[in-house]
XYZ file of C-alpha atoms in Angstrom:
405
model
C 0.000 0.000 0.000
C 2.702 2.247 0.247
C 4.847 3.753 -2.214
C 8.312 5.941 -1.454
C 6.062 8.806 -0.893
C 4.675 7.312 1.709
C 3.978 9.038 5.511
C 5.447 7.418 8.438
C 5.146 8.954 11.710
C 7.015 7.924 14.683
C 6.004 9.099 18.099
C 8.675 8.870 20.381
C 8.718 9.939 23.653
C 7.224 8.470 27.067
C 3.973 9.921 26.958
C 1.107 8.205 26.699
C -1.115 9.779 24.042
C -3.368 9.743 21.424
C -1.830 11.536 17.943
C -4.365 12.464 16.013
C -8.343 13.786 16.909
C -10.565 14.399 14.325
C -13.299 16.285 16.169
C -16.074 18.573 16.111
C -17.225 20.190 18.729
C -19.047 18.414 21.529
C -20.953 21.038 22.765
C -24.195 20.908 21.014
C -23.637 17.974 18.440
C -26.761 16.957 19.113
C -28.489 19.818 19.904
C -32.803 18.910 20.721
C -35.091 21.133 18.973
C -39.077 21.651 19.883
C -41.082 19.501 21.947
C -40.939 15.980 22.152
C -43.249 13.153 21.324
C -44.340 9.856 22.989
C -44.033 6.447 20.892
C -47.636 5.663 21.933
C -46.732 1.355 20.568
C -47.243 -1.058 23.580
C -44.318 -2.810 21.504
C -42.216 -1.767 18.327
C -39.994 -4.797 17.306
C -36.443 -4.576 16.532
C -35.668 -4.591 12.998
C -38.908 -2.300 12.415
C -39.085 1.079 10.907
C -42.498 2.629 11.109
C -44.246 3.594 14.749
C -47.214 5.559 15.731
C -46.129 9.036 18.096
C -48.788 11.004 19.881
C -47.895 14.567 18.456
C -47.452 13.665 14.480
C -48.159 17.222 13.781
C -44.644 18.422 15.431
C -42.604 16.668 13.206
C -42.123 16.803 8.684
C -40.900 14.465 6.232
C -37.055 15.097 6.349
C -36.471 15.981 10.189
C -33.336 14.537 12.174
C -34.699 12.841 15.256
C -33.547 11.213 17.842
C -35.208 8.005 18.456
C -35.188 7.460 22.826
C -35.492 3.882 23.681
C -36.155 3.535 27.808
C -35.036 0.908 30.009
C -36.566 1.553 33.014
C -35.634 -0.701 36.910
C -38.246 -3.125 35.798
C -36.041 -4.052 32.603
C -32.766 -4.469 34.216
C -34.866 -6.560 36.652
C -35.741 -8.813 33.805
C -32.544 -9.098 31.950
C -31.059 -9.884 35.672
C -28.737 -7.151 35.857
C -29.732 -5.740 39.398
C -28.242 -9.208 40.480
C -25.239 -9.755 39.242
C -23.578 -11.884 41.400
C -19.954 -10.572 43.549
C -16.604 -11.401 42.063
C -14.440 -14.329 43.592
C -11.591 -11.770 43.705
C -13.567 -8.990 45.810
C -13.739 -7.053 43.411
C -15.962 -3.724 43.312
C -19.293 -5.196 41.152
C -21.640 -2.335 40.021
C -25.495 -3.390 39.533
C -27.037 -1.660 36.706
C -29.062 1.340 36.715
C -32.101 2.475 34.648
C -30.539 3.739 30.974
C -31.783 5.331 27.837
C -29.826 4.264 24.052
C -30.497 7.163 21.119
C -30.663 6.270 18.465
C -30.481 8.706 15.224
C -32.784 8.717 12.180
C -34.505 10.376 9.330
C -38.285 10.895 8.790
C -38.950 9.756 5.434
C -42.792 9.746 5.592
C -45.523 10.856 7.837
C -48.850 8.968 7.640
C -51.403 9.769 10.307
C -49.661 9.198 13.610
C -47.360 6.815 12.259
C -43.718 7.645 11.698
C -41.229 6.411 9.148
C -37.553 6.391 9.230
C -34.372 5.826 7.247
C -33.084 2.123 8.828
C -34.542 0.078 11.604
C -34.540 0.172 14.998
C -31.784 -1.686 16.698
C -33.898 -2.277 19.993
C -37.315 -3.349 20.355
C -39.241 -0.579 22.484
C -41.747 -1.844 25.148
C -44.232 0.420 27.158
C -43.365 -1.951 29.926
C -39.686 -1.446 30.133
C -40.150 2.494 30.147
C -41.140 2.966 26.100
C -39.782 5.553 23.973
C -40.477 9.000 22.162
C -38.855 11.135 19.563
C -36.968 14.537 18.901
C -35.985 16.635 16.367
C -32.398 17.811 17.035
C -29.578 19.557 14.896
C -25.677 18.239 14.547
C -24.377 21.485 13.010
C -21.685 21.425 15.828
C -20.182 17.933 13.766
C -17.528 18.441 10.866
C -17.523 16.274 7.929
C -16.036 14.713 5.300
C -12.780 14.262 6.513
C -10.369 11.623 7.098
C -7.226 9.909 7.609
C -5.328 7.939 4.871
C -1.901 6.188 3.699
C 0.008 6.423 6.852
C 1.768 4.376 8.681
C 2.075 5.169 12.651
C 4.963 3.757 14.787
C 4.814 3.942 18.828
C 8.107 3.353 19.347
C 9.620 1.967 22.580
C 12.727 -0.700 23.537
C 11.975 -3.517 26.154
C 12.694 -2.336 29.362
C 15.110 -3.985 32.203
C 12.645 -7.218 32.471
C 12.781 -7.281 28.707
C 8.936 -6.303 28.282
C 6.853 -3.279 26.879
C 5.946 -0.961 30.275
C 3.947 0.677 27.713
C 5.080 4.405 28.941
C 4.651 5.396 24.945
C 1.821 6.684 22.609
C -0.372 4.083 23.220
C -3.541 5.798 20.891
C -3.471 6.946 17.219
C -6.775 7.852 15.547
C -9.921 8.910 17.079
C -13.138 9.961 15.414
C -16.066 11.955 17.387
C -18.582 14.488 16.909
C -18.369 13.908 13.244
C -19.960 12.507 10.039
C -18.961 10.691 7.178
C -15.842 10.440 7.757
C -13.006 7.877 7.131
C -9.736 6.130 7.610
C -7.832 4.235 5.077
C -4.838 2.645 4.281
C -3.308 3.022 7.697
C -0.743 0.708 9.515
C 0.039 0.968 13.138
C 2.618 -0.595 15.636
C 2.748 -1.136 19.504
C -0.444 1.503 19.711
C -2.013 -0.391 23.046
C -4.625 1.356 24.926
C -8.058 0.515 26.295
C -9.553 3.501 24.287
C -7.981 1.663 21.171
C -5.394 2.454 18.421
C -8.026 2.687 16.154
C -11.649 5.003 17.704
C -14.678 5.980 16.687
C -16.690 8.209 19.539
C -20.161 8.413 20.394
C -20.527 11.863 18.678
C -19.448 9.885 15.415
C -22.076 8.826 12.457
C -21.055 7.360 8.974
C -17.216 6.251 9.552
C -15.429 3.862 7.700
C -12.674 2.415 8.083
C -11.066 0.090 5.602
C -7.926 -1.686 4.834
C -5.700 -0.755 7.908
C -3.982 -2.766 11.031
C -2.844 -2.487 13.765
C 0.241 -5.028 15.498
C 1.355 -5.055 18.533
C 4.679 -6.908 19.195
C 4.435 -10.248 20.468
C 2.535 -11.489 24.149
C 6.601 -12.576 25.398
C 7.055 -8.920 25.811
C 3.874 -8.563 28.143
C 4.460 -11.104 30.579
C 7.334 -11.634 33.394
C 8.604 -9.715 35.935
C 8.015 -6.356 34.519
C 4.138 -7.159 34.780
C 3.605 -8.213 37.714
C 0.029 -7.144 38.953
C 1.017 -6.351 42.145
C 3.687 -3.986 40.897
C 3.947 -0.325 40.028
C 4.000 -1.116 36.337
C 0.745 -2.103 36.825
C -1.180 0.336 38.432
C 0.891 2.902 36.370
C -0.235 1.604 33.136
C -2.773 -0.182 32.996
C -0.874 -2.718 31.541
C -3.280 -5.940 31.285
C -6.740 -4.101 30.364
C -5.034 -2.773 26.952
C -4.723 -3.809 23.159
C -7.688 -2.486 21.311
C -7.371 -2.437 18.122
C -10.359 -1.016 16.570
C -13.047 -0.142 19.445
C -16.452 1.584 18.035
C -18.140 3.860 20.376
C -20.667 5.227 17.461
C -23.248 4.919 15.029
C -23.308 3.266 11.639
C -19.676 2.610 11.287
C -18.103 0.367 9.241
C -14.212 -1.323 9.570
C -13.663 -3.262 6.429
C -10.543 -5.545 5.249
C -8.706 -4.783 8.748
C -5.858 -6.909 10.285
C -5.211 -7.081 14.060
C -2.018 -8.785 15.668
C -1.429 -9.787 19.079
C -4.653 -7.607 19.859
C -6.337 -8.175 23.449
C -10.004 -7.070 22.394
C -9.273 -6.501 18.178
C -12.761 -5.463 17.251
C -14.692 -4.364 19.690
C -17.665 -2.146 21.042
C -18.258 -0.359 23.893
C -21.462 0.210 26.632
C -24.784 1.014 25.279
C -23.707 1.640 21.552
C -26.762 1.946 19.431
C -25.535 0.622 16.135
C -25.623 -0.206 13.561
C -21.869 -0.797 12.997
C -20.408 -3.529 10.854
C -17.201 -5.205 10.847
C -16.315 -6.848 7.326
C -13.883 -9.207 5.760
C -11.624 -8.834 9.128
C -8.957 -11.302 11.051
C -8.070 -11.173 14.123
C -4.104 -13.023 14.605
C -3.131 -14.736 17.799
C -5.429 -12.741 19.698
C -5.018 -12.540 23.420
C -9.081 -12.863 24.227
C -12.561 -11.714 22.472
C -13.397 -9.755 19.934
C -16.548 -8.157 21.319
C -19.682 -5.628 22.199
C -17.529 -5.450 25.786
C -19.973 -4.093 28.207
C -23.369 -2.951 28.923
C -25.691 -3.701 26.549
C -23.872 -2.504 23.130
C -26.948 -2.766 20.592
C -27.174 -3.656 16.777
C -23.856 -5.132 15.290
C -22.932 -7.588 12.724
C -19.547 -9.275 12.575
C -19.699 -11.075 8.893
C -17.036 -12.645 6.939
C -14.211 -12.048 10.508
C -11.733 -14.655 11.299
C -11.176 -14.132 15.137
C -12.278 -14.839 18.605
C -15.408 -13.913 18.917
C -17.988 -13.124 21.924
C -21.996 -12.429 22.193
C -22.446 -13.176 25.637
C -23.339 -12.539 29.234
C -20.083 -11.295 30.354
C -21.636 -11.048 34.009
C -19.372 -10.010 37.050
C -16.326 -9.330 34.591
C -14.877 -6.236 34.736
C -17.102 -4.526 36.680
C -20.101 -6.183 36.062
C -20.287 -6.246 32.619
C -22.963 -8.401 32.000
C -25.354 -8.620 28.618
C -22.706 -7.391 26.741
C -24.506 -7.161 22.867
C -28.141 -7.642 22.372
C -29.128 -8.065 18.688
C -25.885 -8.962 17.099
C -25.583 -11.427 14.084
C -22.389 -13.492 13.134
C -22.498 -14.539 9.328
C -20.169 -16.506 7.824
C -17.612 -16.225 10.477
C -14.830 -18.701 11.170
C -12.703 -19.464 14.203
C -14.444 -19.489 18.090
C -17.621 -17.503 18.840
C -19.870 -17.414 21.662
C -23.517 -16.728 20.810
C -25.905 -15.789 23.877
C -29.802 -14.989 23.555
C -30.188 -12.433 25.956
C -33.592 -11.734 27.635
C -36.108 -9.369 25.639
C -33.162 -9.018 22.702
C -31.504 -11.915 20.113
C -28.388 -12.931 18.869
C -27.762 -14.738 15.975
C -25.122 -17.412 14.322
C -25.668 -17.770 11.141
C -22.982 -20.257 9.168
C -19.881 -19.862 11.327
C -17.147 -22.505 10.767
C -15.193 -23.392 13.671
C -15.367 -23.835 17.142
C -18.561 -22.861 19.511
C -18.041 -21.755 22.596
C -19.973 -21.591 25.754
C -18.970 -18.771 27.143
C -19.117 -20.060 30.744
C -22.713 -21.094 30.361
C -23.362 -17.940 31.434
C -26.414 -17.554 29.102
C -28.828 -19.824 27.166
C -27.929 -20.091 23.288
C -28.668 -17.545 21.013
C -30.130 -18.478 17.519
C -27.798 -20.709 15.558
C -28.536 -21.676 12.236
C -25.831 -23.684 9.782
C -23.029 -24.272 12.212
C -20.171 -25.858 10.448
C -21.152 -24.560 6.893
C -21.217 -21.224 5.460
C -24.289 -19.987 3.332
C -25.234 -17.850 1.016
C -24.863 -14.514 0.367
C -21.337 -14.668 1.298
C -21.957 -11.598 2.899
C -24.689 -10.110 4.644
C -23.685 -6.266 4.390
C -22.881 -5.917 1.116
C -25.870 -8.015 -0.207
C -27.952 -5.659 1.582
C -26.083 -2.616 0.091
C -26.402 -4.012 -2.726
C -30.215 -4.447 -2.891
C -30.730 -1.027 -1.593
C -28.001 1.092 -3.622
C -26.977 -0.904 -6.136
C -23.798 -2.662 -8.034
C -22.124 0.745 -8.224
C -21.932 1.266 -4.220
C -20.095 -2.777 -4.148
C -17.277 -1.434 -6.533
C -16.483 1.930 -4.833
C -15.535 0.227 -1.430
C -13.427 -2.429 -3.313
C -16.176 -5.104 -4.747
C -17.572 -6.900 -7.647
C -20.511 -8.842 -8.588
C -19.352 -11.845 -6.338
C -19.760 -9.933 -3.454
């Protein structure tokens, strides 16, 4: 991918950093407008893209709303997460807490009370569990169109006295937020380790892509030893063993396609209560360290298709700090190598024609919905037969595909 023009940045230094922020401004990037309206549905089903509101006359054909999904204390009661049982190591558990997700849309038609939007909903919405209601709002406060591409990005360190990586070096590269349609490509990174990943999209963000990059870290010799133990100073300094993100989405409708990750801890992963959709595509996770993942907290609306990893849709419970339903309404399609796939109450997950090993997960959670384990099916992909069907042969070629999909 790179020529002798190429960029290479090194970032030496002990610092522990991120190097580059693309980012609007946070203040107002989602900025309500008017008065809001009830979703007036006992029960709008996930996947579904039409609802009735009480106020119809508030909103026109063409408005920005946000769509408010509730989870009120008798939800968490049902999903169990008021419970979650303590840690064996002491550790600090916290029980969850009512939450709302929103969700963004479009209005593309008005008909009586009923509302239609752009995409569908990534979370049913219940009456019982707190329902939902809409608002128009304004992102002016986002930039777009713009990007990151052909780079390669170098933390650079030397093994310390035990020989390992105290990771006291840029440990972040790229991070997206409060911004639309917006991209990274062709970008290579080395020893970038952090928890908030090498690789970021924020919550603010809407419309990224990012295609045709890795990230590598150096080899799991140079994270283990003296130099790491947990009771040290390295430890508590660093943060040593809760690192190696590769590419960790935080937003909406984002989309990491043809991406490598080496020696990555969590390589494609999600955060707490992301509303989706976001897809990752034709990836592979390497010798990976653990899961590829929605981590935490009920992380909403993903699809990992065509990725060659470790990979988790589960009830993480009392890990971390009480992590528990971790992604609700996640597919796997066509995936190979180990994946857990939980069905977690009032939500789905799905397997659809992974090839390789299933997983448990700790029995943590009854089995989601798996359908032609051992043998992929067709579509090869899910995503881009989709984008196909809605936009055509033309949007397959400009991210790099043909008529096989």
């Amino acid at each position: 991918m790179y020529g002798q023009d190429a960029t290479i940045l090194i970032a030496t230094g002990s610092e522990r950093r991120r190097l580059i922020r693309i980012y609007g401004s946070e203040a107002g990037f989602r900025e309500k407008i008017g008065e809001s309206s009830e979703i007036i549905d006992s029960y709008v089903p996930v996947g579904a893209n039409t609802f009735r509101v009480e106020h119809p006359e508030r909103f026109e054909i063409g408005d920005a709303i946000i769509v408010q999904r509730s989870g009120n204390a008798a939800w968490i009661h049902e999903i169990g997460m008021d419970s979650i049982p303590p840690r064996s190591d002491g550790s600090k558990i916290t029980q969850w807490s009512p939450f709302e997700l929103e969700f963004e849309h479009v209005i593309t038609g008005i008909d009586g009370n009923s509302i239609i939007v752009d995409s569908s909903l990534m979370n049913a919405i219940e009456s019982r569990w707190g329902g939902g209601r809409i608002s128009k709002f304004d992102d002016t406060a986002r930039i777009s169109e713009v990007g990151v591409e052909n780079l390669r990005g170098i933390a650079f360190w030397v093994p310390n006295s035990d020989g390992v990586d105290d990771t006291r070096h840029a440990n972040e590269f790229v991070d997206l937020d409060y911004c639309k349609n917006g991209w990274v490509r062709n970008v290579t990174l080395e020893h970038f380790n952090s928890t908030n990943g090498a690789f970021r999209t924020g919550r603010g963000s809407k419309w990224i892509t990012i295609e045709d990059s890795s990230n590598l870290i150096a080899d799991k010799k140079f994270y283990n030893g003296k130099g790491y133990d947990p009771t040290g100073r390295t430890f508590y300094e660093t943060n040593i063993y809760v690192g190696r993100y590769g590419f960790y989405l935080i937003g909406q409708s984002g989309l990491v396609l043809r991406c490598f990750a080496l020696n990555n801890r969590h390589g494609f992963t999600l955060g707490s209560r992301v509303t989706g959709p976001n897809v990752f595509l034709d990836c592979e996770g390497e010798q990976p360290l653990t899961w590829s993942e929605p981590h935490h907290r009920w992380s909403v609306g993903g699809l990992y298709d065509n990725v060659h990893d470790m990979i988790s849709l589960m009830n993480r419970l009392n890990m971390g700090s009480g992590h528990g339903w971790a992604g609700a309404n996640y597919a796997a399609w066509n995936t190979e190598g180990t994946l857990v796939a939980h069905q977690p109450p009032t939500a789905q997950n799905w397997s659809i024609g992974h090839i390789g090993k299933k997983d448990n997960g700790g029995n943590r959670g009854p089995d989601g919905f798996w359908d032609s384990y051992g043998e992929h099916v067709e579509p090869r992909s899910l995503y881009l037969q989709q984008l196909k069907d809605r936009l055509g042969e033309g949007a397959l070629l400009r991210i790099g595909y043909g008529e096989d999909l």
